[in-house]
XYZ file of C-alpha atoms in Angstrom:
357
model
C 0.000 0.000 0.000
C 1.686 3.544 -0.964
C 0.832 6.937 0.760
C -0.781 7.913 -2.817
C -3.414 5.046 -2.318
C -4.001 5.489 1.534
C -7.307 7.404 2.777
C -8.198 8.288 5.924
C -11.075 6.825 6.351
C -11.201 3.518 8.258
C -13.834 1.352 8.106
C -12.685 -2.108 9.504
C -10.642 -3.204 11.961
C -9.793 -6.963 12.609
C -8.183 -7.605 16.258
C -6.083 -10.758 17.062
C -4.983 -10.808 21.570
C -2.228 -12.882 22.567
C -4.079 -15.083 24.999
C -3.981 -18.484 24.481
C -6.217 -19.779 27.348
C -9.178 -17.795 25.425
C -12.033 -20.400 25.723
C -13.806 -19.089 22.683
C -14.141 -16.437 20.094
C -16.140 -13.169 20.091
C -17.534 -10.672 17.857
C -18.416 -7.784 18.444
C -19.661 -4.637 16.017
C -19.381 -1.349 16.780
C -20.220 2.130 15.278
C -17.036 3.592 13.701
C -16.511 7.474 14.680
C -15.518 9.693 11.970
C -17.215 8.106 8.481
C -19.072 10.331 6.540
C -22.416 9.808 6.412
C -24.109 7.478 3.212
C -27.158 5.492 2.831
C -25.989 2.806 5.459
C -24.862 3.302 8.397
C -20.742 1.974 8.253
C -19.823 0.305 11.029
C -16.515 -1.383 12.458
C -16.178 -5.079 13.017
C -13.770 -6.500 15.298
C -13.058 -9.809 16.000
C -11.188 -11.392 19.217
C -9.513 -14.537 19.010
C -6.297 -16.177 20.572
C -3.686 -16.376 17.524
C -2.050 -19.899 16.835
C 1.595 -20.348 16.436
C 3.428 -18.227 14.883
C 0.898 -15.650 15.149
C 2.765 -12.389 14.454
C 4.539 -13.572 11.135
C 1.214 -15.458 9.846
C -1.232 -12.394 10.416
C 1.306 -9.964 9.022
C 1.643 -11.810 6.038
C -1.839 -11.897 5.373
C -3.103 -10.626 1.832
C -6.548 -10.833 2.161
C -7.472 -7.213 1.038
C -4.689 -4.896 -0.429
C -6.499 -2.125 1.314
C -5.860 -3.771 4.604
C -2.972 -2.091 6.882
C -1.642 -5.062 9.004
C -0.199 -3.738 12.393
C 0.826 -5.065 15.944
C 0.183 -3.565 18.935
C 3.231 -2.872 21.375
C 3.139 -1.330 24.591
C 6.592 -0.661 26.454
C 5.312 0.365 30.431
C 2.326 1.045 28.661
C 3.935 3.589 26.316
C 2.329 2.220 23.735
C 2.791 2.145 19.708
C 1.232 0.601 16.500
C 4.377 -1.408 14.842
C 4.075 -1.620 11.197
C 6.141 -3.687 9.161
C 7.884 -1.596 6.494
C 10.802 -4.201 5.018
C 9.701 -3.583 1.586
C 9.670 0.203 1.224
C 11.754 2.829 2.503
C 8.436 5.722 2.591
C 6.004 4.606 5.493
C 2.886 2.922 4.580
C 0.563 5.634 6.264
C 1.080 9.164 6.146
C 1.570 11.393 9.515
C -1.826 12.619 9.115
C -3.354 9.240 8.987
C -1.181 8.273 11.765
C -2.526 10.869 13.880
C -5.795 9.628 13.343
C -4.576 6.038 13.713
C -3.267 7.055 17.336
C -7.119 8.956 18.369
C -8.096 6.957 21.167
C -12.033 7.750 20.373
C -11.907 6.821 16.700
C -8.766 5.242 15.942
C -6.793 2.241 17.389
C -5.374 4.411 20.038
C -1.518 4.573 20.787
C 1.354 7.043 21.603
C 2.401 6.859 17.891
C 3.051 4.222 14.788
C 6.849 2.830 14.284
C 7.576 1.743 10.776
C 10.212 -1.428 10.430
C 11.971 -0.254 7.478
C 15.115 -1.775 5.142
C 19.181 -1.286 7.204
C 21.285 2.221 5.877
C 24.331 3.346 6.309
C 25.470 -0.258 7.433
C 22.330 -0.582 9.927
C 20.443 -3.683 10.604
C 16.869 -1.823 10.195
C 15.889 1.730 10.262
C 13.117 2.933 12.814
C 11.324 5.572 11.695
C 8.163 7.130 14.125
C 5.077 9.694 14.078
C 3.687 10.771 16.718
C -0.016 10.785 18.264
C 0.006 14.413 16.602
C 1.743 13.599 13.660
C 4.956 14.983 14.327
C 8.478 12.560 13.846
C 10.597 12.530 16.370
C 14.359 11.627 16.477
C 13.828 8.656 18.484
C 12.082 6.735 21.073
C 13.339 5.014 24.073
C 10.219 2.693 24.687
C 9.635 2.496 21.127
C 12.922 0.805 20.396
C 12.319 -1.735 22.630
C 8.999 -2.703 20.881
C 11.101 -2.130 17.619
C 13.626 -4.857 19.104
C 10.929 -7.416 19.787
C 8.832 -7.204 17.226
C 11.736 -7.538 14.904
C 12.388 -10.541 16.771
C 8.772 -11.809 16.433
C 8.449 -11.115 12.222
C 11.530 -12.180 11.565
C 11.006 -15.908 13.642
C 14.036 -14.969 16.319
C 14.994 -17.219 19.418
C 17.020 -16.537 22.553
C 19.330 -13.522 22.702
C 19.480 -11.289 19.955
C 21.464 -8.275 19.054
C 21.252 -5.441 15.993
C 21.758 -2.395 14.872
C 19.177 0.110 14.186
C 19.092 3.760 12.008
C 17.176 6.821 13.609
C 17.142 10.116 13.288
C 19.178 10.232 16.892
C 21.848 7.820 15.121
C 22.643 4.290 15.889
C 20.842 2.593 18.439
C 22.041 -0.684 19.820
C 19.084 -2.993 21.668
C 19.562 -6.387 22.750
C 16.496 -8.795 23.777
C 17.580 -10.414 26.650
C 17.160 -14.477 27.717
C 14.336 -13.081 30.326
C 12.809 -10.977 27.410
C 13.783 -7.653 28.788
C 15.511 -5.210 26.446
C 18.959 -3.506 27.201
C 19.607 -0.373 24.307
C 22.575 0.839 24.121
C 21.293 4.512 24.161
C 25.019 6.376 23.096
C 26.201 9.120 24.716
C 24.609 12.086 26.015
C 24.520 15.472 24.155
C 25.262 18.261 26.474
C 26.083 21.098 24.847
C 22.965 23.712 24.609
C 23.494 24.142 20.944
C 23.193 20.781 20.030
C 19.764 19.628 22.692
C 19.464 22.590 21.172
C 17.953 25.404 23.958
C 18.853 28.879 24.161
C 19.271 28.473 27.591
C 22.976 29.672 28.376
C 25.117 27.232 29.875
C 26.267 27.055 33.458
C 29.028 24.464 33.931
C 31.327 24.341 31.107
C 29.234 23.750 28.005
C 26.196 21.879 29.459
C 23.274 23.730 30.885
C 22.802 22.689 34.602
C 20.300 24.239 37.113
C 19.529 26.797 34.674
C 17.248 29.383 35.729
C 13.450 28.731 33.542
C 10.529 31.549 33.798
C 7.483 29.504 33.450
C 4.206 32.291 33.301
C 6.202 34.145 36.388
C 7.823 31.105 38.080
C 11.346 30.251 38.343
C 12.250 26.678 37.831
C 15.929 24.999 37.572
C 16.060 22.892 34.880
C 18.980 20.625 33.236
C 18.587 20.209 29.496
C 20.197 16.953 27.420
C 19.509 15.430 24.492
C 19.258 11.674 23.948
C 19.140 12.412 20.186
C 16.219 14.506 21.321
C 15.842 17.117 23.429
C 14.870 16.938 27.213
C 14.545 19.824 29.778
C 15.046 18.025 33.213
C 13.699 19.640 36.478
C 14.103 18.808 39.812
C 11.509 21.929 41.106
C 12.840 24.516 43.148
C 12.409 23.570 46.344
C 11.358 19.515 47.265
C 9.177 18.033 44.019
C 6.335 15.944 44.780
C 5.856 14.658 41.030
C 2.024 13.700 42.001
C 1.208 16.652 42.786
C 1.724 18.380 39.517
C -1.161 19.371 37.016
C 0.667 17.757 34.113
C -1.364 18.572 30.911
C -1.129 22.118 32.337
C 2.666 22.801 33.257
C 3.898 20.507 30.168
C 2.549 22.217 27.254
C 4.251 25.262 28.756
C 7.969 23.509 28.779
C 7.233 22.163 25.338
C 6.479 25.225 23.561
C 8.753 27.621 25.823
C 11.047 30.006 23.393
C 13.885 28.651 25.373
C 13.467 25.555 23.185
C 13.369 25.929 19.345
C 12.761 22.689 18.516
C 10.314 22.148 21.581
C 11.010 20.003 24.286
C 9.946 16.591 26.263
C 9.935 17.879 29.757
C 10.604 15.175 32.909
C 9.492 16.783 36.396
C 11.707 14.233 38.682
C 11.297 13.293 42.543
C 14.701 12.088 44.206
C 13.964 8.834 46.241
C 17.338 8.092 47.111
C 20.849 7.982 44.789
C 19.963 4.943 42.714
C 16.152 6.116 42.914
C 14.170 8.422 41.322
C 10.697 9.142 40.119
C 9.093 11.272 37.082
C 6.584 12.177 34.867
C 6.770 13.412 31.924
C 5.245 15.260 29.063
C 6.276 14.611 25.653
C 6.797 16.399 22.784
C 4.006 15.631 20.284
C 2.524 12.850 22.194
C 1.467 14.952 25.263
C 1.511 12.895 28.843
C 2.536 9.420 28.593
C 2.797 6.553 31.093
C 6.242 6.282 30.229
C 9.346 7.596 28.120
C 12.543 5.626 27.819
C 14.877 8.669 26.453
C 13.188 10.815 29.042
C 14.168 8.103 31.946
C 17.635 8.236 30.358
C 18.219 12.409 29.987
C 16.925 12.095 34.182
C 20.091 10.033 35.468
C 22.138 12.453 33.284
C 20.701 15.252 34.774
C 20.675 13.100 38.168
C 24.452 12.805 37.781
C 25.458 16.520 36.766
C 22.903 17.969 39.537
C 24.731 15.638 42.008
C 22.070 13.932 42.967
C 22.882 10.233 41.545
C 26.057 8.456 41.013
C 27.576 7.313 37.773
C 28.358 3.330 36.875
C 32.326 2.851 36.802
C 34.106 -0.625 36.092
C 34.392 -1.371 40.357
C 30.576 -0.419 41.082
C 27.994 -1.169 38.445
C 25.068 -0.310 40.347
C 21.822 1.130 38.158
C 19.763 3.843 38.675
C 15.844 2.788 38.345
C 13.849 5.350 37.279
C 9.719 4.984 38.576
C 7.498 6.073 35.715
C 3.580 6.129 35.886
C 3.422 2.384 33.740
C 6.441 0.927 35.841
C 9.980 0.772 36.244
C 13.125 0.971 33.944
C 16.920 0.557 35.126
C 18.959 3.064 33.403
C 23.144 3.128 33.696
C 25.095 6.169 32.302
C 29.204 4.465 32.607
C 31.945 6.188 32.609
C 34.142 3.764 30.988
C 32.395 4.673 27.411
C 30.068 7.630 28.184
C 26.972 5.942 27.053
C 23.718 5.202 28.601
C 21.773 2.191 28.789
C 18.866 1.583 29.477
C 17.041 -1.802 30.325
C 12.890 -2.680 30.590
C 10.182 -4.347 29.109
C 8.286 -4.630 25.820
C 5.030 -6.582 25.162
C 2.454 -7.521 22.706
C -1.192 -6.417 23.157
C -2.721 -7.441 19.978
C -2.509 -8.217 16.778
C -4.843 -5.905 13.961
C -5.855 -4.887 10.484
C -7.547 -1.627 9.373
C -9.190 -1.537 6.086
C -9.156 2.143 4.426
């Protein structure tokens, strides 16, 4: 299917769940939201049913309409993303406006954004490319990779431990799937410099910006920026945070579109636990509040580390920094023997699907 031949209008959607103790299967139909009105009413049907073996690869390779969009459904601590698999072509199968509608948890399928699977460059494995729930591509995603990882593993039939390389628009990301199923990416190194996150916030020790002084509608808030190959604005509050306190969807939207940041800005508001402990929310760039964000988890050690508020991993104490987010937990190192961060946590399927446009 090319972006020429793609509408927006959906008018069936076929659903697949991983469970196979599911004593029977259901089906339901449902008014679709959003078709234009016509003699009959359109409506959606969606059908529940525990896949067999080999699920993933089968269902994906179905042809049985070539209108039909095949797509799994990944959440990563319930950051969660519609994987499509893009082998074939290097121009995504849907366009950012129909993945924006795609994402609408009313009257689409309902994620944090749609990562295409797409053919290796520059000597990578696969390239990763993502829009987000408003349409808008990011660099990168840290809980997206991690679905990227596994459902590689799942299309293309992988056992065990497995290891690639993957092209983004943040440069080469490293993940390995791990014998327990977690994920470890090798994240790279943190950009510090203000020019490159990039903010226009001036810098305060050496070239990095840390503590920086932030007027936010007439308060003053210290803020660390880094960039995981995109650009975070870290905060620790001015006095003691209490993360669950904060009116998210009205703070974030301010740190996003701040002038400070040209290219906008995730923004993680981060409660210190103890050195190896910390807890944040976050509101992304394009996506708004999510449950979690893996980059975001990452840029907070960093910012942990140059605030003086977390230690770093070195060869004689590899001890991890886990990072609470709304959906659950990730352990995140940033070693000084390389300068890169890791980061290690979970990635799962919720169903498999088809949409018909």
């Amino acid at each position: 299917m090319s972006p020429a031949a793609a509408t927006t209008t959906f008018v069936a959607i076929s659903i697949a769940v991983p469970n196979p103790t599911a004593p029977s299967r259901g089906r339901v139909r449902l008014p679709l939201g959003g078709v234009p009105a016509a003699p009959r009413r359109a409506v959606a049907s969606m059908a529940v049913s525990a896949p067999r073996s080999g699920a993933a690869t089968s269902f994906l390779e179905r042809r049985e309409s070539e209108r039909a969009l095949h797509f799994v459904k990944y959440q990563g601590l319930g950051n969660d993303f519609i994987m499509v698999d893009n082998r074939d072509s290097s121009v995504p199968k849907v366009t950012p406006e129909e993945a924006a509608k795609l994402c609408d948890r009313n009257f689409g399928i309902g994620a944090d954004g749609v990562i295409f699977v797409m053919p290796g460059v520059n000597g990578a494995d696969y390239t990763m490319r993502i829009f987000n729930s408003d349409g808008s591509e990011p660099e990168m995603c840290g809980n997206g990779v991690r679905c990227f990882a596994r459902f590689i593993a799942e299309i293309e039939n992988l056992q065990g431990t497995n290891r690639f390389t993957i092209h983004t628009g943040a440069g080469k990301i490293v993940p390995e799937i791990q014998s327990d199923g977690q994920v470890k990416v090798d994240m790279g190194e943190p950009i510090l410099s203000g020019l490159d996150i990039p903010t226009k916030l001036l810098a305060t020790k050496n070239k990095a910006v840390v503590q920086a002084e932030l007027a936010v509608e007439g308060l003053t808030w210290h803020v660390t920026c880094v960039s995981m190959g995109n650009p975070h604005c870290v905060t620790f509050g001015a006095n003691e945070l209490k993360v669950d306190d904060l009116k998210l969807s009205e703070i974030g939207p301010k740190f996003e579109h701040h002038e400070m940041f040209p290219a906008r800005t995730n923004t993680e508001f981060v409660q210190v636990l103890s050195r190896s402990h910390l807890k944040m929310r976050v509101w992304e760039r394009g996506a708004g509040a999510t449950l979690a964000c893996g980059t975001g988890a990452c840029a907070v050690v960093v910012a942990a580390v140059l605030e003086g508020r977390a230690e770093r991993v070195c060869h004689s104490f590899l001890s991890k920094c886990v990072v609470d987010l709304p959906g659950g937990p990730l352990e995140i190192e940033w070693r000084e023997d390389d300068n890169h961060v890791y980061m290690t946590g979970p990635a799962e399927v919720v169903f498999y699907g088809s949409v018909v446009h």
